[in-house]
Amino acid sequence: FYVGNAETGERVFSHKLPGIDVVWAIDVGPDNNVYFSGTSNGKLYVYLTEEMKVEEYGPLPDHKFIWDIKVSEAGKVYMATYNKGTAGKVYEFDIASKTFRDLGGMKEGAEYVRGLGVDGNDLYAGVGGVTGSVIKYDLTTGEKEEITVEEPPTMFADVMVVQDKIIASIGTTVYVFDKTTYEHLDTLKTDGKMISPPSPYNDALVYYKANKTELYSYNVETLESTLIEGIPPLPSTGLKDTTWVTLTQGEKAGRTVL
């Protein structure tokens, strides 16, 4: 596990993780600590940013492969799992009490819970293995509703909620749904993983890479894409992830950039 300075590239912390080969699941909590898991041991790791150390919790009792993690503003960590031969589960970790809760399988026959999104009291799980869908899970009642498209992919991976839209993706295809009616409103073709978090300057705008070297904004209110002009071409390789960073030095100090 490495921590680097996003502006200078300097490595400021590292920690060995014996028993882990790949880490897909990582998120930052409201406490500013970093929560992450691997694909082999079912443990939850926490990088404490003030103390600059890593703590670990678990392992989970059955599912060891953690695909995704999302941390809610309420201080709960949600872990999406895969387990061959059984329905993929979601586990909840309470940051305050340091305890786990098994939310159960998300969909019968779906071995994968590939991605998660949290919106208030609702958890959205991208599931699949044979036929993909998004499962809306009520965190109070445990009630589940299924969201899908006319010709569904084998699974849905990344999921996020932006204003009144649910955005879910698999590979280079992104689907946009109405959060209330679950109507499939739009489909985008991208280069790489998902799209950006909403802009800090306009929360209706997200960004994605397409056509190998181009950056686009997407307005979730109007469902319109706009090519960002006047910037250098992006690398032609697939985009893995994006985030917003507030710069602390240089001529753009104080600006938040993608």
mmCIF file of C-alpha atoms in Angstrom:
data_model
loop_
_atom_site.group_PDB
_atom_site.id
_atom_site.type_symbol
_atom_site.label_atom_id
_atom_site.label_comp_id
_atom_site.label_asym_id
_atom_site.label_seq_id
_atom_site.Cartn_x
_atom_site.Cartn_y
_atom_site.Cartn_z
ATOM 1 C CA PHE A 1 0.000 0.000 0.000
ATOM 2 C CA TYR A 2 1.440 3.372 -1.042
ATOM 3 C CA VAL A 3 0.548 6.957 -0.244
ATOM 4 C CA GLY A 4 1.881 9.616 -2.587
ATOM 5 C CA ASN A 5 1.704 13.371 -2.894
ATOM 6 C CA ALA A 6 -0.624 13.985 -5.854
ATOM 7 C CA GLU A 7 1.157 17.220 -6.809
ATOM 8 C CA THR A 8 4.817 16.244 -6.479
ATOM 9 C CA GLY A 9 4.659 12.465 -6.945
ATOM 10 C CA GLU A 10 6.620 12.006 -3.733
ATOM 11 C CA ARG A 11 6.029 8.749 -1.835
ATOM 12 C CA VAL A 12 5.126 9.633 1.740
ATOM 13 C CA PHE A 13 4.106 6.236 3.171
ATOM 14 C CA SER A 14 4.210 2.534 2.309
ATOM 15 C CA HIS A 15 3.039 -0.625 4.030
ATOM 16 C CA LYS A 16 3.425 -4.287 3.023
ATOM 17 C CA LEU A 17 0.243 -6.365 2.743
ATOM 18 C CA PRO A 18 1.184 -10.038 3.010
ATOM 19 C CA GLY A 19 -1.442 -12.384 1.590
ATOM 20 C CA ILE A 20 -2.907 -9.857 -0.871
ATOM 21 C CA ASP A 21 -2.234 -9.971 -4.601
ATOM 22 C CA VAL A 22 -4.682 -7.379 -6.011
ATOM 23 C CA VAL A 23 -6.557 -4.426 -4.496
ATOM 24 C CA TRP A 24 -9.595 -3.215 -6.467
ATOM 25 C CA ALA A 25 -11.627 -1.908 -3.530
ATOM 26 C CA ILE A 26 -10.649 1.449 -2.028
ATOM 27 C CA ASP A 27 -12.494 4.544 -0.793
ATOM 28 C CA VAL A 28 -11.991 7.534 1.506
ATOM 29 C CA GLY A 29 -14.342 7.909 4.466
ATOM 30 C CA PRO A 30 -15.849 11.025 6.059
ATOM 31 C CA ASP A 31 -13.141 10.673 8.718
ATOM 32 C CA ASN A 32 -10.555 11.225 5.925
ATOM 33 C CA ASN A 33 -9.158 7.712 6.459
ATOM 34 C CA VAL A 34 -8.682 5.291 3.547
ATOM 35 C CA TYR A 35 -10.530 1.947 3.531
ATOM 36 C CA PHE A 36 -9.420 -0.866 1.226
ATOM 37 C CA SER A 37 -9.531 -4.633 0.693
ATOM 38 C CA GLY A 38 -7.938 -7.258 -1.539
ATOM 39 C CA THR A 39 -9.131 -10.238 -3.513
ATOM 40 C CA SER A 40 -7.861 -13.108 -1.382
ATOM 41 C CA ASN A 41 -8.206 -12.801 2.397
ATOM 42 C CA GLY A 42 -11.528 -11.064 3.171
ATOM 43 C CA LYS A 43 -9.911 -8.447 5.421
ATOM 44 C CA LEU A 44 -10.714 -4.757 5.666
ATOM 45 C CA TYR A 45 -7.703 -2.453 5.929
ATOM 46 C CA VAL A 46 -7.760 1.142 7.139
ATOM 47 C CA TYR A 47 -5.023 3.679 6.510
ATOM 48 C CA LEU A 48 -5.201 6.240 9.326
ATOM 49 C CA THR A 49 -4.095 9.467 7.697
ATOM 50 C CA GLU A 50 -3.179 11.337 10.899
ATOM 51 C CA GLU A 51 -1.239 8.476 12.524
ATOM 52 C CA MET A 52 0.117 7.283 9.147
ATOM 53 C CA LYS A 53 -0.416 3.610 9.920
ATOM 54 C CA VAL A 54 -2.546 0.714 8.662
ATOM 55 C CA GLU A 55 -4.996 -1.271 10.797
ATOM 56 C CA GLU A 56 -6.874 -4.397 9.714
ATOM 57 C CA TYR A 57 -10.234 -5.954 10.615
ATOM 58 C CA GLY A 58 -11.828 -9.292 9.814
ATOM 59 C CA PRO A 59 -11.599 -11.518 7.905
ATOM 60 C CA LEU A 60 -15.168 -11.923 6.678
ATOM 61 C CA PRO A 61 -16.553 -15.352 7.657
ATOM 62 C CA ASP A 62 -17.117 -16.716 4.146
ATOM 63 C CA HIS A 63 -16.537 -14.419 1.141
ATOM 64 C CA LYS A 64 -12.860 -13.478 0.718
ATOM 65 C CA PHE A 65 -12.854 -11.705 -2.673
ATOM 66 C CA ILE A 66 -13.704 -8.008 -2.242
ATOM 67 C CA TRP A 67 -14.508 -6.202 -5.507
ATOM 68 C CA ASP A 68 -15.493 -2.758 -4.266
ATOM 69 C CA ILE A 69 -15.798 -0.595 -1.164
ATOM 70 C CA LYS A 70 -17.923 2.485 -0.560
ATOM 71 C CA VAL A 71 -17.968 4.496 2.673
ATOM 72 C CA SER A 72 -21.149 6.360 3.599
ATOM 73 C CA GLU A 73 -21.432 9.759 5.255
ATOM 74 C CA ALA A 74 -23.055 7.884 8.150
ATOM 75 C CA GLY A 75 -19.763 6.141 8.912
ATOM 76 C CA LYS A 76 -20.477 2.711 7.426
ATOM 77 C CA VAL A 77 -18.165 0.816 5.080
ATOM 78 C CA TYR A 78 -19.882 -1.362 2.445
ATOM 79 C CA MET A 79 -17.934 -4.239 0.903
ATOM 80 C CA ALA A 80 -18.963 -5.949 -2.362
ATOM 81 C CA THR A 81 -17.943 -9.586 -2.685
ATOM 82 C CA TYR A 82 -17.626 -12.487 -5.117
ATOM 83 C CA ASN A 83 -17.924 -16.123 -4.117
ATOM 84 C CA LYS A 84 -18.034 -18.972 -6.634
ATOM 85 C CA GLY A 85 -21.248 -20.987 -6.524
ATOM 86 C CA THR A 86 -23.218 -18.634 -4.243
ATOM 87 C CA ALA A 87 -24.809 -15.219 -4.547
ATOM 88 C CA GLY A 88 -22.368 -12.373 -4.035
ATOM 89 C CA LYS A 89 -22.905 -10.581 -0.732
ATOM 90 C CA VAL A 90 -22.516 -7.110 0.696
ATOM 91 C CA TYR A 91 -21.057 -6.632 4.171
ATOM 92 C CA GLU A 92 -21.349 -3.524 6.311
ATOM 93 C CA PHE A 93 -18.608 -2.385 8.706
ATOM 94 C CA ASP A 94 -19.494 0.156 11.391
ATOM 95 C CA ILE A 95 -16.526 2.507 11.815
ATOM 96 C CA ALA A 96 -17.536 3.528 15.343
ATOM 97 C CA SER A 97 -18.226 0.069 16.812
ATOM 98 C CA LYS A 98 -15.709 -1.826 14.627
ATOM 99 C CA THR A 99 -18.306 -4.512 13.891
ATOM 100 C CA PHE A 100 -19.430 -6.259 10.690
ATOM 101 C CA ARG A 101 -22.992 -6.937 9.500
ATOM 102 C CA ASP A 102 -23.873 -9.422 6.753
ATOM 103 C CA LEU A 103 -26.470 -7.884 4.406
ATOM 104 C CA GLY A 104 -26.791 -11.185 2.534
ATOM 105 C CA GLY A 105 -26.772 -12.129 -1.125
ATOM 106 C CA MET A 106 -27.909 -9.384 -3.452
ATOM 107 C CA LYS A 107 -29.440 -11.543 -6.204
ATOM 108 C CA GLU A 108 -29.972 -15.284 -6.483
ATOM 109 C CA GLY A 109 -27.660 -16.760 -9.107
ATOM 110 C CA ALA A 110 -25.449 -13.653 -9.314
ATOM 111 C CA GLU A 111 -22.021 -14.627 -7.975
ATOM 112 C CA TYR A 112 -20.608 -11.133 -8.446
ATOM 113 C CA VAL A 113 -21.310 -7.913 -6.622
ATOM 114 C CA ARG A 114 -18.902 -5.844 -8.696
ATOM 115 C CA GLY A 115 -19.671 -2.284 -7.623
ATOM 116 C CA LEU A 116 -21.491 -0.208 -5.030
ATOM 117 C CA GLY A 117 -23.057 3.226 -4.710
ATOM 118 C CA VAL A 118 -24.531 4.783 -1.558
ATOM 119 C CA ASP A 119 -27.219 7.461 -1.540
ATOM 120 C CA GLY A 120 -28.574 8.238 1.923
ATOM 121 C CA ASN A 121 -30.441 5.175 3.151
ATOM 122 C CA ASP A 122 -30.175 3.377 -0.189
ATOM 123 C CA LEU A 123 -27.384 1.091 -1.308
ATOM 124 C CA TYR A 124 -26.993 0.306 -5.021
ATOM 125 C CA ALA A 125 -25.178 -2.905 -5.967
ATOM 126 C CA GLY A 126 -24.037 -3.750 -9.483
ATOM 127 C CA VAL A 127 -24.383 -7.525 -9.793
ATOM 128 C CA GLY A 128 -23.967 -10.223 -12.399
ATOM 129 C CA GLY A 129 -22.264 -13.331 -13.659
ATOM 130 C CA VAL A 130 -24.839 -14.384 -16.248
ATOM 131 C CA THR A 131 -27.292 -11.464 -16.429
ATOM 132 C CA GLY A 132 -26.408 -8.095 -14.955
ATOM 133 C CA SER A 133 -28.593 -5.663 -13.040
ATOM 134 C CA VAL A 134 -28.434 -3.023 -10.331
ATOM 135 C CA ILE A 135 -30.001 -3.939 -6.994
ATOM 136 C CA LYS A 136 -31.376 -1.109 -4.860
ATOM 137 C CA TYR A 137 -31.154 -2.189 -1.207
ATOM 138 C CA ASP A 138 -32.962 -0.324 1.578
ATOM 139 C CA LEU A 139 -30.488 -0.188 4.479
ATOM 140 C CA THR A 140 -33.279 0.040 7.063
ATOM 141 C CA THR A 141 -35.783 -2.571 5.874
ATOM 142 C CA GLY A 142 -33.581 -4.813 3.722
ATOM 143 C CA GLU A 143 -36.074 -4.500 0.858
ATOM 144 C CA LYS A 144 -34.561 -5.002 -2.609
ATOM 145 C CA GLU A 145 -35.606 -3.714 -6.037
ATOM 146 C CA GLU A 146 -34.007 -4.660 -9.355
ATOM 147 C CA ILE A 147 -33.001 -2.150 -12.050
ATOM 148 C CA THR A 148 -32.003 -3.338 -15.509
ATOM 149 C CA VAL A 149 -32.092 -2.633 -19.251
ATOM 150 C CA GLU A 150 -33.851 -4.308 -22.167
ATOM 151 C CA GLU A 151 -30.679 -6.108 -23.293
ATOM 152 C CA PRO A 152 -28.625 -6.366 -20.095
ATOM 153 C CA PRO A 153 -24.871 -7.000 -20.029
ATOM 154 C CA THR A 154 -23.488 -9.974 -18.141
ATOM 155 C CA MET A 155 -22.954 -7.710 -15.132
ATOM 156 C CA PHE A 156 -22.858 -4.140 -13.897
ATOM 157 C CA ALA A 157 -19.702 -2.919 -12.191
ATOM 158 C CA ASP A 158 -19.297 0.690 -11.035
ATOM 159 C CA VAL A 159 -22.394 2.425 -9.672
ATOM 160 C CA MET A 160 -22.907 6.015 -8.539
ATOM 161 C CA VAL A 161 -25.807 8.375 -7.871
ATOM 162 C CA VAL A 162 -25.631 11.937 -9.224
ATOM 163 C CA GLN A 163 -28.599 14.159 -8.376
ATOM 164 C CA ASP A 164 -31.690 12.213 -9.517
ATOM 165 C CA LYS A 165 -29.793 9.804 -11.783
ATOM 166 C CA ILE A 166 -28.265 6.368 -11.219
ATOM 167 C CA ILE A 167 -25.153 5.817 -13.320
ATOM 168 C CA ALA A 168 -23.870 2.259 -13.761
ATOM 169 C CA SER A 169 -21.198 0.871 -16.045
ATOM 170 C CA ILE A 170 -19.525 -2.256 -17.307
ATOM 171 C CA GLY A 171 -16.345 -2.013 -19.348
ATOM 172 C CA THR A 172 -16.663 0.920 -21.735
ATOM 173 C CA THR A 173 -20.460 1.210 -21.596
ATOM 174 C CA VAL A 174 -22.185 3.536 -19.133
ATOM 175 C CA TYR A 175 -25.949 3.408 -18.471
ATOM 176 C CA VAL A 176 -27.981 6.299 -17.036
ATOM 177 C CA PHE A 177 -31.224 5.617 -15.134
ATOM 178 C CA ASP A 178 -33.876 7.781 -13.514
ATOM 179 C CA LYS A 179 -33.525 7.315 -9.761
ATOM 180 C CA THR A 180 -37.289 7.332 -9.128
ATOM 181 C CA THR A 181 -38.741 5.409 -12.070
ATOM 182 C CA TYR A 182 -35.617 3.320 -12.934
ATOM 183 C CA GLU A 183 -36.192 4.202 -16.591
ATOM 184 C CA HIS A 184 -33.115 3.707 -18.782
ATOM 185 C CA LEU A 185 -32.494 7.229 -20.099
ATOM 186 C CA ASP A 186 -29.151 7.172 -21.895
ATOM 187 C CA THR A 187 -26.100 5.091 -22.824
ATOM 188 C CA LEU A 188 -22.544 6.428 -23.179
ATOM 189 C CA LYS A 189 -19.482 4.847 -24.757
ATOM 190 C CA THR A 190 -16.264 5.603 -22.882
ATOM 191 C CA ASP A 191 -12.591 4.656 -22.826
ATOM 192 C CA GLY A 192 -12.049 2.903 -19.539
ATOM 193 C CA LYS A 193 -13.525 2.758 -16.108
ATOM 194 C CA MET A 194 -16.666 4.714 -15.254
ATOM 195 C CA ILE A 195 -16.794 8.511 -15.136
ATOM 196 C CA SER A 196 -15.598 11.190 -12.752
ATOM 197 C CA PRO A 197 -17.261 12.250 -9.524
ATOM 198 C CA PRO A 198 -19.428 15.368 -9.972
ATOM 199 C CA SER A 199 -17.629 18.642 -10.549
ATOM 200 C CA PRO A 200 -17.142 20.759 -7.393
ATOM 201 C CA TYR A 201 -18.100 23.767 -9.544
ATOM 202 C CA ASN A 202 -21.320 22.305 -10.984
ATOM 203 C CA ASP A 203 -22.716 19.131 -9.436
ATOM 204 C CA ALA A 204 -24.706 18.339 -12.579
ATOM 205 C CA LEU A 205 -21.473 17.747 -14.527
ATOM 206 C CA VAL A 206 -19.382 14.581 -14.656
ATOM 207 C CA TYR A 207 -16.498 13.833 -17.008
ATOM 208 C CA TYR A 208 -15.400 10.868 -19.101
ATOM 209 C CA LYS A 209 -12.794 9.925 -21.716
ATOM 210 C CA ALA A 210 -13.809 8.755 -25.210
ATOM 211 C CA ASN A 211 -12.469 8.431 -28.762
ATOM 212 C CA LYS A 212 -9.054 7.483 -27.327
ATOM 213 C CA THR A 213 -7.751 10.999 -26.577
ATOM 214 C CA GLU A 214 -10.778 13.220 -25.880
ATOM 215 C CA LEU A 215 -12.341 14.436 -22.646
ATOM 216 C CA TYR A 216 -16.089 15.074 -22.425
ATOM 217 C CA SER A 217 -18.394 16.584 -19.829
ATOM 218 C CA TYR A 218 -21.841 15.078 -19.304
ATOM 219 C CA ASN A 219 -24.752 17.015 -17.841
ATOM 220 C CA VAL A 220 -27.057 14.699 -15.860
ATOM 221 C CA GLU A 221 -29.894 17.239 -16.032
ATOM 222 C CA THR A 222 -29.920 17.647 -19.824
ATOM 223 C CA LEU A 223 -28.298 14.292 -20.721
ATOM 224 C CA GLU A 224 -25.908 16.147 -23.051
ATOM 225 C CA SER A 225 -22.233 15.416 -23.693
ATOM 226 C CA THR A 226 -19.789 18.227 -24.587
ATOM 227 C CA LEU A 227 -16.260 17.860 -25.914
ATOM 228 C CA ILE A 228 -13.725 19.737 -23.773
ATOM 229 C CA GLU A 229 -11.660 21.813 -26.185
ATOM 230 C CA GLY A 230 -8.392 23.664 -25.749
ATOM 231 C CA ILE A 231 -6.616 20.946 -23.740
ATOM 232 C CA PRO A 232 -3.808 18.579 -24.815
ATOM 233 C CA PRO A 233 -4.864 15.140 -26.128
ATOM 234 C CA LEU A 234 -5.199 12.541 -23.394
ATOM 235 C CA PRO A 235 -3.090 9.363 -23.502
ATOM 236 C CA SER A 236 -4.715 6.753 -25.767
ATOM 237 C CA THR A 237 -4.616 4.065 -23.068
ATOM 238 C CA GLY A 238 -7.766 3.129 -21.121
ATOM 239 C CA LEU A 239 -8.705 5.333 -18.188
ATOM 240 C CA LYS A 240 -8.756 3.517 -14.836
ATOM 241 C CA ASP A 241 -10.145 6.173 -12.510
ATOM 242 C CA THR A 242 -10.490 9.908 -11.880
ATOM 243 C CA THR A 243 -10.840 12.195 -8.890
ATOM 244 C CA TRP A 244 -10.776 15.870 -7.960
ATOM 245 C CA VAL A 245 -7.718 17.338 -6.189
ATOM 246 C CA THR A 246 -7.337 20.814 -4.664
ATOM 247 C CA LEU A 247 -3.880 22.158 -5.492
ATOM 248 C CA THR A 248 -1.798 23.787 -2.756
ATOM 249 C CA GLN A 249 1.059 25.254 -4.777
ATOM 250 C CA GLY A 250 1.900 26.822 -8.135
ATOM 251 C CA GLU A 251 -0.131 29.227 -10.255
ATOM 252 C CA LYS A 252 -3.295 27.166 -9.790
ATOM 253 C CA ALA A 253 -3.025 26.923 -5.991
ATOM 254 C CA GLY A 254 -6.484 26.801 -4.436
ATOM 255 C CA ARG A 255 -8.109 25.465 -7.616
ATOM 256 C CA THR A 256 -9.726 22.018 -7.628
ATOM 257 C CA VAL A 257 -8.731 20.076 -10.739
ATOM 258 C CA LEU A 258 -9.582 16.717 -12.292
#
